[in-house]
XYZ file of C-alpha atoms in Angstrom:
747
model
C -33.844 -49.343 18.391
C -35.495 -52.626 17.451
C -38.692 -52.815 15.414
C -42.033 -53.025 17.227
C -45.139 -54.908 16.138
C -48.155 -52.660 16.705
C -51.806 -52.554 15.711
C -53.360 -49.863 13.512
C -55.962 -47.676 15.245
C -58.095 -44.591 14.599
C -56.647 -41.130 15.169
C -58.033 -39.910 18.542
C -58.805 -36.268 17.560
C -59.568 -34.205 14.458
C -56.688 -31.875 15.326
C -54.226 -34.789 15.226
C -55.770 -35.994 11.962
C -54.985 -32.619 10.369
C -51.330 -32.952 11.437
C -50.967 -35.898 8.970
C -48.751 -37.652 11.523
C -48.919 -41.168 12.888
C -49.798 -40.988 16.612
C -48.497 -43.260 19.386
C -48.735 -43.354 23.149
C -46.095 -41.132 24.723
C -44.611 -44.201 26.490
C -43.993 -46.101 23.242
C -41.506 -43.706 21.566
C -39.593 -40.616 22.649
C -40.793 -38.329 19.848
C -38.161 -35.738 20.751
C -35.502 -38.197 19.592
C -37.459 -40.329 17.148
C -39.246 -37.975 14.746
C -40.018 -40.417 11.927
C -40.853 -44.120 11.630
C -41.009 -46.672 8.837
C -44.295 -48.636 8.928
C -44.147 -51.995 7.128
C -47.607 -53.238 6.170
C -46.515 -56.235 4.120
C -43.445 -58.038 2.775
C -42.790 -55.325 0.134
C -44.869 -52.398 1.398
C -43.202 -49.770 3.598
C -44.397 -46.227 4.359
C -42.558 -43.370 6.141
C -44.559 -41.340 8.674
C -43.777 -38.386 10.913
C -44.511 -39.238 14.541
C -46.545 -37.501 17.274
C -47.474 -38.722 20.742
C -50.752 -38.492 22.663
C -51.752 -39.998 26.001
C -55.161 -41.159 24.720
C -53.634 -43.640 22.275
C -53.746 -47.216 23.623
C -50.256 -48.610 24.234
C -49.288 -51.136 21.604
C -51.258 -49.329 18.884
C -50.340 -46.680 16.317
C -53.139 -44.343 15.206
C -53.727 -43.171 11.621
C -56.263 -40.795 10.112
C -58.754 -42.056 7.537
C -56.805 -40.584 4.595
C -53.550 -42.101 5.869
C -55.159 -45.543 6.139
C -56.486 -45.068 2.604
C -53.005 -44.198 1.268
C -51.251 -47.074 3.041
C -54.169 -49.566 2.467
C -54.447 -50.151 6.204
C -57.374 -51.670 8.078
C -58.134 -51.186 11.754
C -56.353 -53.609 14.132
C -54.026 -54.707 11.335
C -50.596 -55.600 12.692
C -47.715 -53.498 11.314
C -43.977 -53.420 11.971
C -42.782 -49.995 13.193
C -39.064 -49.026 12.996
C -37.376 -45.659 13.750
C -36.248 -43.904 10.560
C -33.601 -41.231 9.976
C -33.245 -39.125 6.842
C -29.872 -38.751 5.121
C -29.121 -34.993 5.045
C -26.973 -35.394 1.928
C -29.622 -37.034 -0.236
C -33.072 -36.766 1.388
C -33.648 -33.107 2.240
C -36.161 -31.682 -0.206
C -35.497 -28.599 -2.319
C -38.903 -28.669 -4.064
C -42.191 -30.565 -3.856
C -44.992 -30.578 -6.429
C -48.425 -31.282 -4.953
C -51.798 -31.924 -6.589
C -54.610 -30.178 -4.726
C -58.368 -30.714 -4.706
C -61.318 -30.300 -2.334
C -61.505 -33.064 0.267
C -65.254 -33.288 -0.230
C -66.586 -32.679 -3.746
C -69.823 -31.183 -2.438
C -67.783 -28.456 -0.728
C -66.322 -27.277 -4.054
C -66.530 -23.539 -4.800
C -64.939 -20.936 -7.057
C -63.070 -19.035 -4.309
C -59.523 -18.116 -5.330
C -56.840 -19.971 -3.396
C -53.597 -17.961 -3.190
C -50.850 -20.553 -3.678
C -48.180 -18.221 -2.239
C -50.056 -18.056 1.070
C -50.862 -21.781 0.818
C -47.147 -22.566 0.387
C -46.219 -20.422 3.399
C -48.928 -22.049 5.521
C -47.935 -25.533 4.311
C -44.334 -24.971 5.427
C -45.473 -23.701 8.816
C -47.715 -26.730 9.360
C -45.582 -29.452 7.760
C -41.939 -28.371 8.032
C -39.804 -31.453 8.966
C -42.604 -33.715 7.706
C -41.777 -36.971 5.899
C -43.187 -36.807 2.352
C -43.473 -39.636 -0.164
C -44.539 -39.548 -3.811
C -48.302 -40.406 -4.053
C -48.790 -39.691 -0.330
C -52.270 -38.379 0.500
C -52.700 -35.574 3.045
C -55.389 -33.279 4.467
C -54.696 -29.544 4.523
C -56.724 -26.932 6.413
C -56.095 -23.568 4.785
C -57.349 -20.353 6.441
C -61.162 -20.309 6.658
C -61.547 -22.150 3.357
C -62.692 -25.764 3.121
C -60.465 -28.761 3.833
C -58.228 -29.671 0.908
C -56.886 -33.030 -0.219
C -53.206 -33.046 -1.215
C -51.333 -35.725 -3.163
C -47.542 -35.526 -3.483
C -46.661 -35.907 -7.179
C -42.971 -35.048 -7.506
C -39.973 -34.329 -5.252
C -36.419 -33.078 -5.785
C -33.507 -33.382 -3.345
C -31.602 -30.313 -2.152
C -28.028 -29.898 -3.407
C -26.186 -29.266 -0.134
C -22.739 -29.352 -1.772
C -23.100 -25.597 -2.302
C -23.142 -24.972 1.452
C -19.910 -26.945 1.876
C -18.026 -24.699 -0.504
C -18.557 -26.883 -3.584
C -20.371 -26.226 -6.808
C -23.897 -27.101 -7.780
C -24.211 -30.158 -9.982
C -26.813 -28.243 -11.950
C -29.059 -31.296 -12.270
C -32.025 -31.857 -9.926
C -32.257 -35.328 -8.381
C -35.728 -36.873 -8.152
C -36.389 -38.897 -4.984
C -39.255 -41.032 -3.722
C -39.148 -40.099 -0.004
C -37.668 -37.032 1.647
C -38.066 -34.507 4.447
C -39.720 -31.130 3.902
C -37.552 -28.237 5.159
C -38.461 -24.704 6.141
C -37.118 -23.354 2.826
C -38.399 -26.124 0.537
C -40.117 -24.727 -2.558
C -43.768 -25.811 -2.621
C -45.550 -25.921 -5.996
C -49.311 -26.524 -6.195
C -51.053 -28.026 -9.234
C -54.749 -28.672 -9.740
C -55.704 -32.311 -9.556
C -57.129 -33.605 -12.879
C -60.758 -32.508 -13.373
C -60.696 -30.501 -10.130
C -62.772 -27.270 -10.078
C -60.417 -25.591 -7.584
C -59.255 -22.066 -8.546
C -55.521 -21.533 -7.852
C -53.751 -18.166 -8.094
C -50.279 -16.887 -7.185
C -46.693 -17.631 -8.116
C -46.530 -21.048 -6.435
C -49.015 -22.389 -8.977
C -47.921 -24.827 -11.670
C -44.254 -24.680 -12.591
C -43.524 -21.259 -11.122
C -41.319 -21.866 -8.102
C -40.159 -19.516 -5.405
C -36.508 -18.862 -4.690
C -34.998 -20.817 -1.809
C -32.938 -18.983 0.800
C -29.627 -19.661 -0.968
C -29.731 -19.986 -4.740
C -26.239 -20.618 -6.174
C -27.356 -19.443 -9.624
C -28.659 -16.080 -8.393
C -27.337 -13.283 -10.600
C -26.752 -10.200 -8.451
C -25.898 -8.081 -11.486
C -29.471 -8.501 -12.738
C -30.558 -6.964 -9.442
C -28.376 -3.916 -10.155
C -25.599 -4.794 -7.702
C -21.925 -5.051 -8.566
C -18.614 -5.253 -6.746
C -20.081 -6.888 -3.637
C -19.628 -10.602 -4.371
C -17.369 -11.232 -1.370
C -19.660 -9.321 0.971
C -22.715 -11.302 -0.204
C -20.811 -14.557 0.223
C -19.786 -13.666 3.784
C -23.325 -12.591 4.723
C -24.834 -15.840 3.426
C -22.224 -17.910 5.238
C -22.842 -16.162 8.543
C -26.538 -15.299 8.432
C -28.414 -17.780 6.234
C -26.600 -21.129 6.190
C -28.255 -22.181 9.463
C -31.698 -21.388 8.028
C -31.282 -23.903 5.207
C -31.134 -26.852 7.592
C -34.145 -28.128 9.529
C -34.501 -27.028 13.171
C -33.431 -30.386 14.636
C -30.079 -30.179 12.836
C -29.471 -26.695 14.222
C -30.557 -27.918 17.674
C -28.171 -30.872 17.453
C -25.331 -28.437 16.774
C -26.477 -26.234 19.658
C -26.634 -23.335 17.235
C -28.923 -20.347 16.875
C -29.917 -18.275 13.888
C -28.276 -14.910 13.325
C -30.859 -12.221 14.126
C -29.134 -9.070 12.954
C -26.848 -7.720 10.236
C -25.208 -4.292 10.281
C -24.009 -2.893 6.953
C -21.706 0.089 7.408
C -19.341 2.053 5.211
C -19.000 5.245 3.165
C -22.106 6.804 1.575
C -23.080 5.528 -1.870
C -21.403 2.121 -1.650
C -24.632 0.090 -1.921
C -25.671 -0.616 1.686
C -29.364 0.181 1.190
C -29.452 -1.532 -2.199
C -27.899 -4.674 -0.710
C -30.397 -4.754 2.166
C -33.375 -4.396 -0.175
C -32.013 -7.137 -2.431
C -31.546 -9.509 0.506
C -35.156 -8.872 1.474
C -36.394 -9.602 -2.065
C -34.377 -12.733 -2.726
C -35.124 -14.539 0.533
C -38.001 -16.951 0.967
C -39.504 -14.799 3.687
C -42.338 -12.449 4.537
C -42.463 -9.099 2.732
C -39.679 -7.010 4.346
C -40.642 -4.045 6.500
C -38.484 -1.115 5.464
C -38.250 1.856 7.796
C -35.970 4.901 7.992
C -34.537 5.479 11.444
C -35.927 9.028 11.917
C -39.455 7.834 11.009
C -39.592 5.803 14.225
C -39.325 8.900 16.434
C -42.574 10.566 17.478
C -43.233 13.700 19.522
C -45.849 11.969 21.712
C -44.709 10.145 24.844
C -44.407 6.398 24.313
C -45.218 6.484 20.581
C -41.609 5.949 19.496
C -41.401 2.766 21.575
C -44.818 1.677 20.267
C -43.550 2.077 16.688
C -40.738 -0.360 17.484
C -43.202 -2.862 18.966
C -45.440 -2.654 15.867
C -42.520 -3.629 13.643
C -42.186 -6.944 15.487
C -45.887 -7.615 16.231
C -46.472 -9.909 13.219
C -43.375 -11.960 13.997
C -44.434 -12.368 17.641
C -47.950 -13.485 16.708
C -46.698 -15.992 14.131
C -44.063 -17.420 16.481
C -46.732 -17.996 19.152
C -48.940 -19.725 16.572
C -46.388 -21.775 14.606
C -43.321 -22.049 16.838
C -40.240 -23.302 14.990
C -42.144 -23.454 11.721
C -42.759 -19.713 11.687
C -41.665 -17.889 8.544
C -38.764 -15.435 8.496
C -39.686 -11.781 9.129
C -37.240 -9.150 7.897
C -37.034 -5.607 9.289
C -34.744 -3.233 7.366
C -33.551 -0.129 9.265
C -32.014 2.601 7.122
C -29.960 5.206 9.015
C -30.138 3.123 12.166
C -27.695 5.476 13.908
C -30.530 8.060 14.076
C -32.361 6.070 16.762
C -29.674 3.813 18.231
C -27.135 6.306 19.520
C -25.074 5.498 22.595
C -27.368 5.699 25.609
C -26.604 8.687 27.792
C -24.597 10.397 25.035
C -27.126 13.144 24.275
C -26.965 15.710 27.083
C -30.137 17.565 27.956
C -32.340 15.251 25.886
C -35.720 13.831 26.943
C -34.292 10.300 26.957
C -36.448 9.153 24.037
C -33.428 7.773 22.168
C -32.431 5.717 25.215
C -35.856 4.125 25.637
C -36.079 3.366 21.899
C -32.745 1.550 22.104
C -33.959 -0.344 25.182
C -37.153 -1.384 23.398
C -35.226 -2.572 20.337
C -32.776 -4.565 22.468
C -35.609 -6.315 24.308
C -37.342 -7.286 21.054
C -34.241 -8.706 19.384
C -32.739 -10.604 22.308
C -34.761 -9.968 25.431
C -36.326 -12.408 27.904
C -39.020 -13.381 25.377
C -36.689 -13.473 22.406
C -37.872 -13.923 18.834
C -36.230 -16.548 16.651
C -38.031 -15.756 13.394
C -36.669 -12.264 12.703
C -33.769 -10.810 10.791
C -32.921 -7.171 11.472
C -30.800 -5.454 8.820
C -29.395 -2.067 9.798
C -27.485 0.401 7.596
C -25.314 3.309 8.658
C -22.201 5.232 7.692
C -21.583 6.150 11.357
C -21.016 2.838 13.101
C -19.192 4.667 15.901
C -22.468 6.333 17.010
C -24.407 3.098 17.608
C -24.916 1.800 21.145
C -22.411 -0.978 21.834
C -25.069 -3.236 23.396
C -26.694 -3.476 19.961
C -23.438 -4.675 18.364
C -22.803 -7.707 20.540
C -23.324 -11.300 19.281
C -26.997 -12.251 19.403
C -28.131 -8.847 18.177
C -26.487 -7.099 15.210
C -24.028 -9.964 15.137
C -22.852 -9.875 11.512
C -21.161 -6.522 10.917
C -20.130 -6.113 7.302
C -18.142 -3.137 6.037
C -19.332 -2.179 2.560
C -16.323 -0.342 1.232
C -15.392 1.432 -1.966
C -15.311 -1.043 -4.887
C -11.985 -2.186 -6.305
C -11.203 -2.171 -10.031
C -13.065 -5.434 -10.707
C -16.049 -4.178 -8.699
C -16.132 -0.878 -10.590
C -16.140 -2.798 -13.862
C -19.165 -4.824 -12.700
C -20.999 -1.623 -11.732
C -20.208 0.070 -15.061
C -21.467 -3.021 -16.915
C -24.750 -2.809 -15.011
C -25.369 0.856 -15.817
C -24.341 0.722 -19.490
C -26.123 -2.587 -20.240
C -29.306 -0.941 -21.530
C -27.381 1.548 -23.690
C -25.337 -1.297 -25.169
C -28.421 -3.442 -25.834
C -30.135 -0.538 -27.642
C -27.070 0.451 -29.677
C -26.550 3.756 -27.865
C -23.026 3.031 -26.571
C -20.232 3.998 -28.940
C -17.639 1.303 -29.813
C -14.805 3.466 -28.448
C -16.146 3.226 -24.869
C -13.770 0.884 -23.019
C -15.266 -0.275 -19.706
C -11.903 -1.682 -18.577
C -10.287 1.729 -19.065
C -13.118 3.529 -17.265
C -12.864 1.158 -14.297
C -9.123 1.913 -14.041
C -9.359 5.714 -14.151
C -12.406 5.964 -11.848
C -10.360 5.303 -8.709
C -12.196 5.552 -5.383
C -15.601 6.052 -7.056
C -18.487 4.582 -5.082
C -21.349 2.755 -6.805
C -23.577 5.837 -6.550
C -20.834 8.045 -8.034
C -20.370 5.632 -10.961
C -24.123 5.799 -11.586
C -23.873 9.607 -11.519
C -20.921 9.458 -13.911
C -22.947 7.427 -16.434
C -25.857 9.901 -16.111
C -23.493 12.827 -16.659
C -22.062 11.172 -19.795
C -25.603 10.615 -21.094
C -26.466 14.272 -20.429
C -23.360 15.406 -22.326
C -24.320 13.206 -25.276
C -27.886 14.505 -25.332
C -26.757 18.115 -24.964
C -25.026 17.898 -28.355
C -28.438 17.534 -30.007
C -30.026 20.601 -28.428
C -30.283 23.662 -30.670
C -29.444 26.872 -28.850
C -31.933 29.399 -30.268
C -34.855 31.438 -28.957
C -36.349 28.218 -27.712
C -34.842 24.864 -26.824
C -35.349 22.358 -29.613
C -34.199 18.832 -30.318
C -33.715 17.547 -33.835
C -35.968 14.445 -34.002
C -33.804 12.720 -36.612
C -30.601 13.351 -34.696
C -32.230 12.154 -31.469
C -32.540 8.678 -32.962
C -28.798 8.656 -33.593
C -27.727 9.778 -30.103
C -24.621 7.903 -29.014
C -22.683 8.058 -25.734
C -18.971 8.168 -26.561
C -15.698 7.825 -24.725
C -15.228 11.616 -24.716
C -18.596 12.002 -22.949
C -17.354 9.819 -20.108
C -13.978 11.586 -19.947
C -15.712 14.983 -19.884
C -17.965 13.820 -17.037
C -14.910 12.537 -15.153
C -13.082 15.821 -15.555
C -15.864 18.311 -14.979
C -18.992 16.801 -13.448
C -18.444 13.945 -10.996
C -15.662 13.886 -8.416
C -15.276 11.051 -5.885
C -15.868 12.065 -2.270
C -12.876 9.951 -1.232
C -10.644 10.791 -4.158
C -8.001 13.159 -5.454
C -8.367 16.885 -4.679
C -6.989 17.907 -8.092
C -7.939 21.600 -7.868
C -6.390 21.977 -4.410
C -3.121 20.394 -5.503
C -2.986 22.539 -8.630
C -3.152 25.652 -6.444
C -0.099 24.475 -4.487
C 1.931 23.740 -7.642
C 0.620 26.523 -9.878
C 4.195 27.589 -10.795
C 5.327 23.965 -11.222
C 8.457 22.628 -9.542
C 11.605 24.604 -10.382
C 14.426 22.047 -10.457
C 17.159 24.559 -9.674
C 19.710 22.015 -8.410
C 20.623 18.762 -6.734
C 18.746 19.539 -3.468
C 15.436 19.587 -5.376
C 16.265 16.410 -7.315
C 17.212 14.651 -4.091
C 13.898 15.506 -2.404
C 11.867 14.311 -5.415
C 13.930 11.112 -5.794
C 13.567 10.259 -2.095
C 9.850 10.974 -2.408
C 9.548 8.490 -5.292
C 11.288 5.835 -3.202
C 8.840 6.381 -0.339
C 5.869 6.172 -2.736
C 7.190 2.914 -4.176
C 7.806 1.551 -0.674
C 4.200 2.309 0.267
C 2.909 0.548 -2.859
C 5.102 -2.546 -2.764
C 6.230 -3.283 0.779
C 4.035 -5.587 2.854
C 6.036 -4.879 6.020
C 5.426 -1.115 6.128
C 1.737 -0.319 5.481
C 2.327 3.087 7.114
C 5.121 5.273 5.698
C 5.631 8.826 6.984
C 8.163 11.505 6.072
C 8.748 15.037 7.371
C 9.884 17.684 4.864
C 11.608 20.320 6.984
C 13.431 23.461 5.939
C 13.369 27.262 5.956
C 10.175 29.169 5.345
C 9.279 29.774 1.681
C 11.678 27.047 0.489
C 8.884 25.230 -1.418
C 8.188 22.376 1.018
C 4.425 22.341 0.426
C 4.840 22.380 -3.365
C 7.342 19.501 -3.203
C 5.045 17.527 -0.889
C 2.109 18.146 -3.234
C 4.159 17.036 -6.269
C 5.280 13.809 -4.528
C 1.676 13.085 -3.510
C 0.245 13.853 -6.948
C 2.884 11.839 -8.835
C 2.082 8.810 -6.627
C -1.279 8.494 -8.462
C -2.817 7.051 -5.304
C -6.646 6.867 -5.408
C -6.972 9.017 -2.270
C -4.818 12.148 -1.904
C -5.731 14.892 0.503
C -4.075 17.915 2.136
C -4.690 18.573 5.807
C -3.952 22.280 6.009
C -4.426 24.905 8.755
C -6.016 27.254 6.214
C -9.087 24.955 6.181
C -9.442 25.148 9.965
C -9.432 28.877 10.641
C -11.652 29.654 13.635
C -11.958 25.996 14.692
C -11.895 25.200 18.390
C -9.337 22.659 19.610
C -11.837 19.798 19.655
C -13.273 20.776 16.243
C -9.764 20.864 14.778
C -9.038 17.408 16.212
C -12.255 16.059 14.689
C -11.422 17.605 11.298
C -7.924 16.087 11.284
C -9.271 12.707 12.406
C -11.877 12.743 9.624
C -9.130 13.192 7.007
C -7.379 10.103 8.365
C -10.627 8.116 8.688
C -11.451 8.884 5.047
C -7.963 7.772 4.022
C -8.450 4.396 5.741
C -11.373 3.657 3.385
C -9.083 3.558 0.331
C -6.609 0.815 -0.645
C -3.795 3.342 -1.202
C -3.867 6.789 0.384
C -1.597 9.793 0.773
C -2.119 12.627 3.264
C -0.092 15.845 3.218
C -0.086 17.361 6.728
C 0.965 20.913 5.867
C 2.526 23.523 8.150
C 2.400 21.414 11.296
C 3.420 24.223 13.658
C 0.377 26.228 12.503
C -1.895 23.202 12.945
C -0.887 22.901 16.597
C -1.256 26.698 17.101
C 2.404 27.213 17.979
C 3.629 30.772 18.670
C 7.145 31.625 19.924
C 5.851 34.022 22.553
C 5.263 32.058 25.686
C 5.770 29.523 24.088
C 2.189 28.399 23.494
C 0.609 25.576 21.503
C -2.478 23.326 21.528
C -1.562 20.187 23.434
C -4.889 18.540 22.477
C -4.172 18.863 18.739
C -0.521 17.922 19.253
C -1.375 14.674 21.066
C -4.067 13.839 18.508
C -1.638 14.342 15.614
C 1.058 12.220 17.253
C -1.426 9.358 17.742
C -2.720 9.559 14.145
C 0.804 9.760 12.681
C 1.721 6.486 14.414
C -1.574 4.631 13.938
C -1.271 1.925 11.253
C -4.081 1.731 8.686
C -6.559 -1.197 8.720
C -5.501 -4.545 7.268
C -5.185 -4.437 3.495
C -4.813 -0.627 3.410
C -1.625 1.419 2.884
C -0.992 5.031 3.863
C 1.744 7.557 3.031
C 1.943 10.659 5.248
C 3.986 13.688 4.156
C 4.394 16.392 6.792
C 5.898 19.852 6.292
C 7.356 22.256 8.849
C 9.561 25.335 9.018
C 10.330 24.778 12.729
C 11.976 21.402 13.112
C 13.560 22.594 16.368
C 10.084 23.155 17.850
C 8.832 19.728 16.766
C 11.937 18.091 18.267
C 11.222 19.733 21.622
C 7.657 18.428 21.423
C 9.018 14.936 20.564
C 6.987 14.964 17.354
C 9.795 14.294 14.877
C 10.000 10.749 16.280
C 6.493 10.135 14.914
C 7.858 10.223 11.347
C 9.818 7.353 9.815
C 12.292 9.701 8.165
C 13.136 13.396 7.659
C 14.091 15.126 4.415
C 15.708 18.567 4.454
C 14.451 21.102 1.904
C 17.123 23.733 1.286
C 17.079 27.348 0.100
C 19.077 28.417 -2.947
C 22.596 28.924 -1.549
C 24.842 29.242 -4.604
C 24.895 31.744 -7.500
C 24.751 28.910 -10.058
C 21.559 27.624 -8.391
C 20.028 31.085 -8.713
C 20.957 31.251 -12.394
C 19.506 27.760 -13.016
C 16.217 28.856 -11.455
C 16.102 32.107 -13.486
C 16.794 30.248 -16.731
C 14.060 27.689 -16.022
C 11.583 30.441 -15.185
C 12.364 32.268 -18.476
C 11.542 35.579 -16.815
C 14.565 37.583 -18.053
C 16.278 37.962 -21.404
C 19.701 36.457 -22.157
C 21.325 39.866 -21.764
C 19.616 40.428 -18.396
C 20.671 36.972 -17.193
C 24.285 37.667 -18.105
C 24.115 40.946 -16.155
C 22.687 39.171 -13.077
C 25.330 36.428 -13.316
C 28.152 39.018 -13.185
C 26.600 40.794 -10.188
C 26.066 37.664 -8.061
C 29.256 35.830 -9.007
C 31.110 34.908 -5.834
C 28.488 36.470 -3.541
C 26.793 34.810 -0.560
C 23.212 33.697 -1.383
C 20.336 32.390 0.762
C 16.795 32.641 -0.593
C 13.784 30.375 -0.760
C 12.294 29.545 -4.157
C 8.890 30.984 -3.171
C 10.527 34.232 -2.034
C 12.518 34.340 -5.268
C 9.344 34.055 -7.373
C 7.785 36.983 -5.518
C 10.901 39.171 -5.967
C 11.085 38.349 -9.680
C 7.460 39.380 -10.247
C 7.998 42.624 -8.294
C 11.040 43.519 -10.407
C 9.240 42.730 -13.655
C 6.687 45.423 -12.915
C 9.388 48.133 -13.349
C 10.816 49.616 -16.557
C 13.241 47.472 -18.508
C 16.293 49.684 -17.869
C 15.957 49.495 -14.083
C 14.593 45.917 -13.862
C 17.870 44.162 -13.063
C 19.116 46.720 -10.482
C 15.660 46.574 -8.836
C 15.739 42.775 -8.703
C 19.224 42.702 -7.130
C 18.226 45.441 -4.683
C 15.126 43.509 -3.599
C 17.180 40.334 -3.238
C 19.667 42.129 -1.004
C 17.004 43.896 1.080
C 15.194 40.621 1.780
C 18.445 39.111 3.022
C 18.771 36.697 0.125
C 21.988 38.247 -1.215
C 25.004 39.451 0.701
C 27.357 41.945 -0.918
C 30.303 40.276 0.833
C 32.087 37.530 -1.052
C 32.114 33.864 -0.167
């Protein structure tokens, strides 16, 4: 658009004067498209103004306030050249502005305290997207205080390379003219010799954090292992808030209004939400627990929701696009946002609360100055209408930390001990991060506390009264053994290895009585390695089938334990006694859901025919549990996760009829002892009889037919050992024959 020659005029109203904009007739410029103009007052003098329109301005003139005419040395009716002006987003968006402030009229001076934090927030609401130039003079009406005179003293350009995936140059660039953005840092200084009393953090050189600060150190905030999650949240939720509204409008974009953080308990969801609230250039976050919203009085629960958004509504009506960001943090959001209609026999309060929340976030009169952050470990319970784009749009799974994440978390919690010389040199954080597989952030914190307690307990004197040696207390040191003791005895990961349970299944160890046992263990190792290494088979499943009491469960437990996977769990019918069909399905599904949270997992599904309630009379079984198991056995784990399933059964024929064996990738047969030499190998390994007794047994069983499970054999051996020595061997052989494990006929 070509330049126009116009005449300088007075600003038509006081309200327009306080806007600090140049005002033209609405027929001269389309202020929706042309937001800023360059006004040339002489051959070398050019000033940048933000533009407004008003019908009372005479066409052909451009109106300025008194202070603007003073700054630009303009006289009334002076001819000026007016040209549309556009700011370069790469070099002219302001990251910080330093402003000198004084009373507009000296006689109005007083000693009232002016809160610079509130002044900065109000300045951004009034003057966001305003053209600012060094030495520019402005008028500022703050609250009910007197009018203030502002003079721009210093400006720095924003480094937008960070938003494009680059790195910060680290050096601020000073510029003469730029555009104030909604997240520009405003710093107020007293004008020389001014009596004004400034308070708050935005005074002098103390600047506020912008929305995205590339140098922000999350570890100082007590957060570790969540770098990728923070990066993804900033990219999705905050990048649009860095740019001025017209840029977002030009893209046709909208701000993200909601974030849902979900995942296992103790992984840092609440801590992350609170940190986001603290580090953003926004209003003080409102933090509320989901159950606190509910009230026994009719309509009060919905009113509580409305109160949370009242300040944001009032500010949006008053300031429009320049309104500040209001953050509402909902902990345990699943408590109030359950699926509508899912609670039978309820009063419907939950449904109306969900409706009220939906209308506030993205209803007919939608708010654009809010950010709702919800946390839950039961994402499946939340109403699906709340999860669609435009509401809780960014859904971030906060999962168990990996090895690097665990190291970060350990470093955070031992930092103070290390700084004060209370951490022994033998404590290796790298080693601790390796052996603490599947520990959440909260469990790592508990582990450090337990190690500290162990260290302090060494200094307590056990006498008639509890005493601590003052001199020894000064020398308290947390050592490697304290951490190892806490790992072994005090803190166990919720999604980890059930060591005690597995020990109970292998309490007699694995008796390698022959090639059949070696073959099962070797095939098991291959399957474990396949699960670890192969990218084509994230789900590996094997069925160990064989006669009852042949040691299938013990072999499955040994394969699982030797895998050293972070998550190992046994799904056994003994843990589901008395469960209804639906409760049993939920319990089995929970085991699988927990396994999906770990990078590498192994599930032992023990005694499948008992799990599905099979009995030969009828025959009868639970079809609901059967169908659920078949689905779970075939369901691949989420992307990036790997799962090994080891099933055991004594009734392969039954599972074949139910078409369940096809759900496993492969089958491995577990055999009974069938040869005399296998029996003798087992007896020698068990060291339960003397050499003379073994020779006697070998003569008796030589050439005989044998068929006995290793578990049955262990029971028979212990029964025989309870008798007198002279009758021990005859008793053992008699028991073996009576139980059908030994036939007196020859092979």
